[in-house]
Amino acid sequence: MASRLSITEEDFYCPICCDVFRDPIILSCSHSICNGCVKTFWNRRETQECPICRAVSTNPNPPINIVLRNMCDLMREETTQEPPVEMVEFCSLHGEPLTFFCTEDQEVVCGKCRNVKSHKNHRIHLTADASQDLRQQLQLKLKTFLEKLRVYEQIKQSWDETADYMKKQSQHTENTIKEAFEKLHQFLDIEEADRMTMLRKEEEQKSEIIKKKIEEIRSGMFSLSCIIESIEEQLRRNDYRFLVNYKATIERTKCTMRDQSRPSGMLINVAKHVGNITFEVSKKLQANTRYTPVTFDPNTAHPYLLVSDDLTSITYTDEHFHQLPANPERFDGYTSILGSGGFNSGTHCWDIEVGDSTAWAVGVITESAYRHRQTSKTGLWYVGFCNGKYGKGCSPEILTLLRVTQRIQRIRVQLDWDKGKVTFTDLGHNIGLHMFKHTFTERVFPYFYSHCMKHPMRIIEVKTAVEAHV
């Protein structure tokens, strides 16, 4: 039997469970897998792929490889009939059996070695006892590495989902850009090409970063798999071989898991490519155009907010129309969204149409309050409407009622960063609502909250003349 296995040993082991085949089936690609293993693999992958070459099998019940099954059954029977013989090694110095293990030096010794100076006062145990204790310790390490491997798999899946979404997002952004450029004439072709280049460059750069992250994860998974395989191999060995190689095995387990925190800014900066696109291009045509002072940043939108293609309107919905990645910029509590960009100087003004919405809020938020929005209690100034009442607030937890006699359908937000003022005006009735005063020391973003399905929130366009300043 030994000579037969030495030639075809690999052919008797399933590539999934790494054990002798049990009821091996043969796929259309000619690869053989345990029947139970391939069914489990297909259920997890939700596709009938070959685990080895990824070829898709059209037969959900592949035939049994009868010849291979019979050979594996015979091999299993012969292996059962020939239990492994425990090897007894002898001390090279004293010629006695090596039946003890020194825990301090981590080496196998004989009875006489226990009394020599080099092992005096050391903890000496029988090899069987020492092997059992150390196997338990190694089992714990194995469990730790298996858990690390699971974490790597989850992180990789998250990165894969981000990469897929980013490509779809890039394609959608490209279509939006093309629609805008189609409204312009031949002169705009050069501008379109320039913006496409910027988009492609950003996509390539971020795709490369994600690709490297995924490769790092794969590398880490491979390293962990090698360590796990080595540990499992050592655990299958007899006590002597296990103890002789234990020190080297432990050295192989000394690896650290790289930091896999998700950096922000990994999605396509849609606002940079699409926001105010017609205005920016029209400056080159020296003509009049309409634009919005701010646009919505879709990368920050709560999953229940749908952002229009031109980034000027948001609609609340209580359903996920598409899967969004859990990027750090996205709101996941209040159904909120930020305006693109942000301001750290100057005066700025934007008008919002809330219509007959039953729940809304508009204002500004500091960058630090936004980044720590789960715990921050300050850094937000807003005016809003909820439960039939108007109110003002300077933090998510503090709200004061406003005396409003007429329904607000359009509201203006004016920010004077340098003087530290945020002013709110009922634009339809030209009535001042409230003014907050604060000394700003960091960048602030336009803030929007919407929680009404019937009425979307829209940033009102303004007509402006394109002027060239020298």
GROMACS .gro file of C-alpha atoms in nm, residues 78-85:
model
    8
   78GLU     CA    1  -0.628  -0.016   0.529
   79THR     CA    2  -0.541   0.299   0.718
   80THR     CA    3  -0.783   0.200   0.995
   81GLN     CA    4  -0.628  -0.143   1.016
   82GLU     CA    5  -0.281   0.002   1.058
   83PRO     CA    6  -0.289   0.243   1.352
   84PRO     CA    7   0.010   0.472   1.383
   85VAL     CA    8   0.290   0.337   1.595
   0.00000   0.00000   0.00000
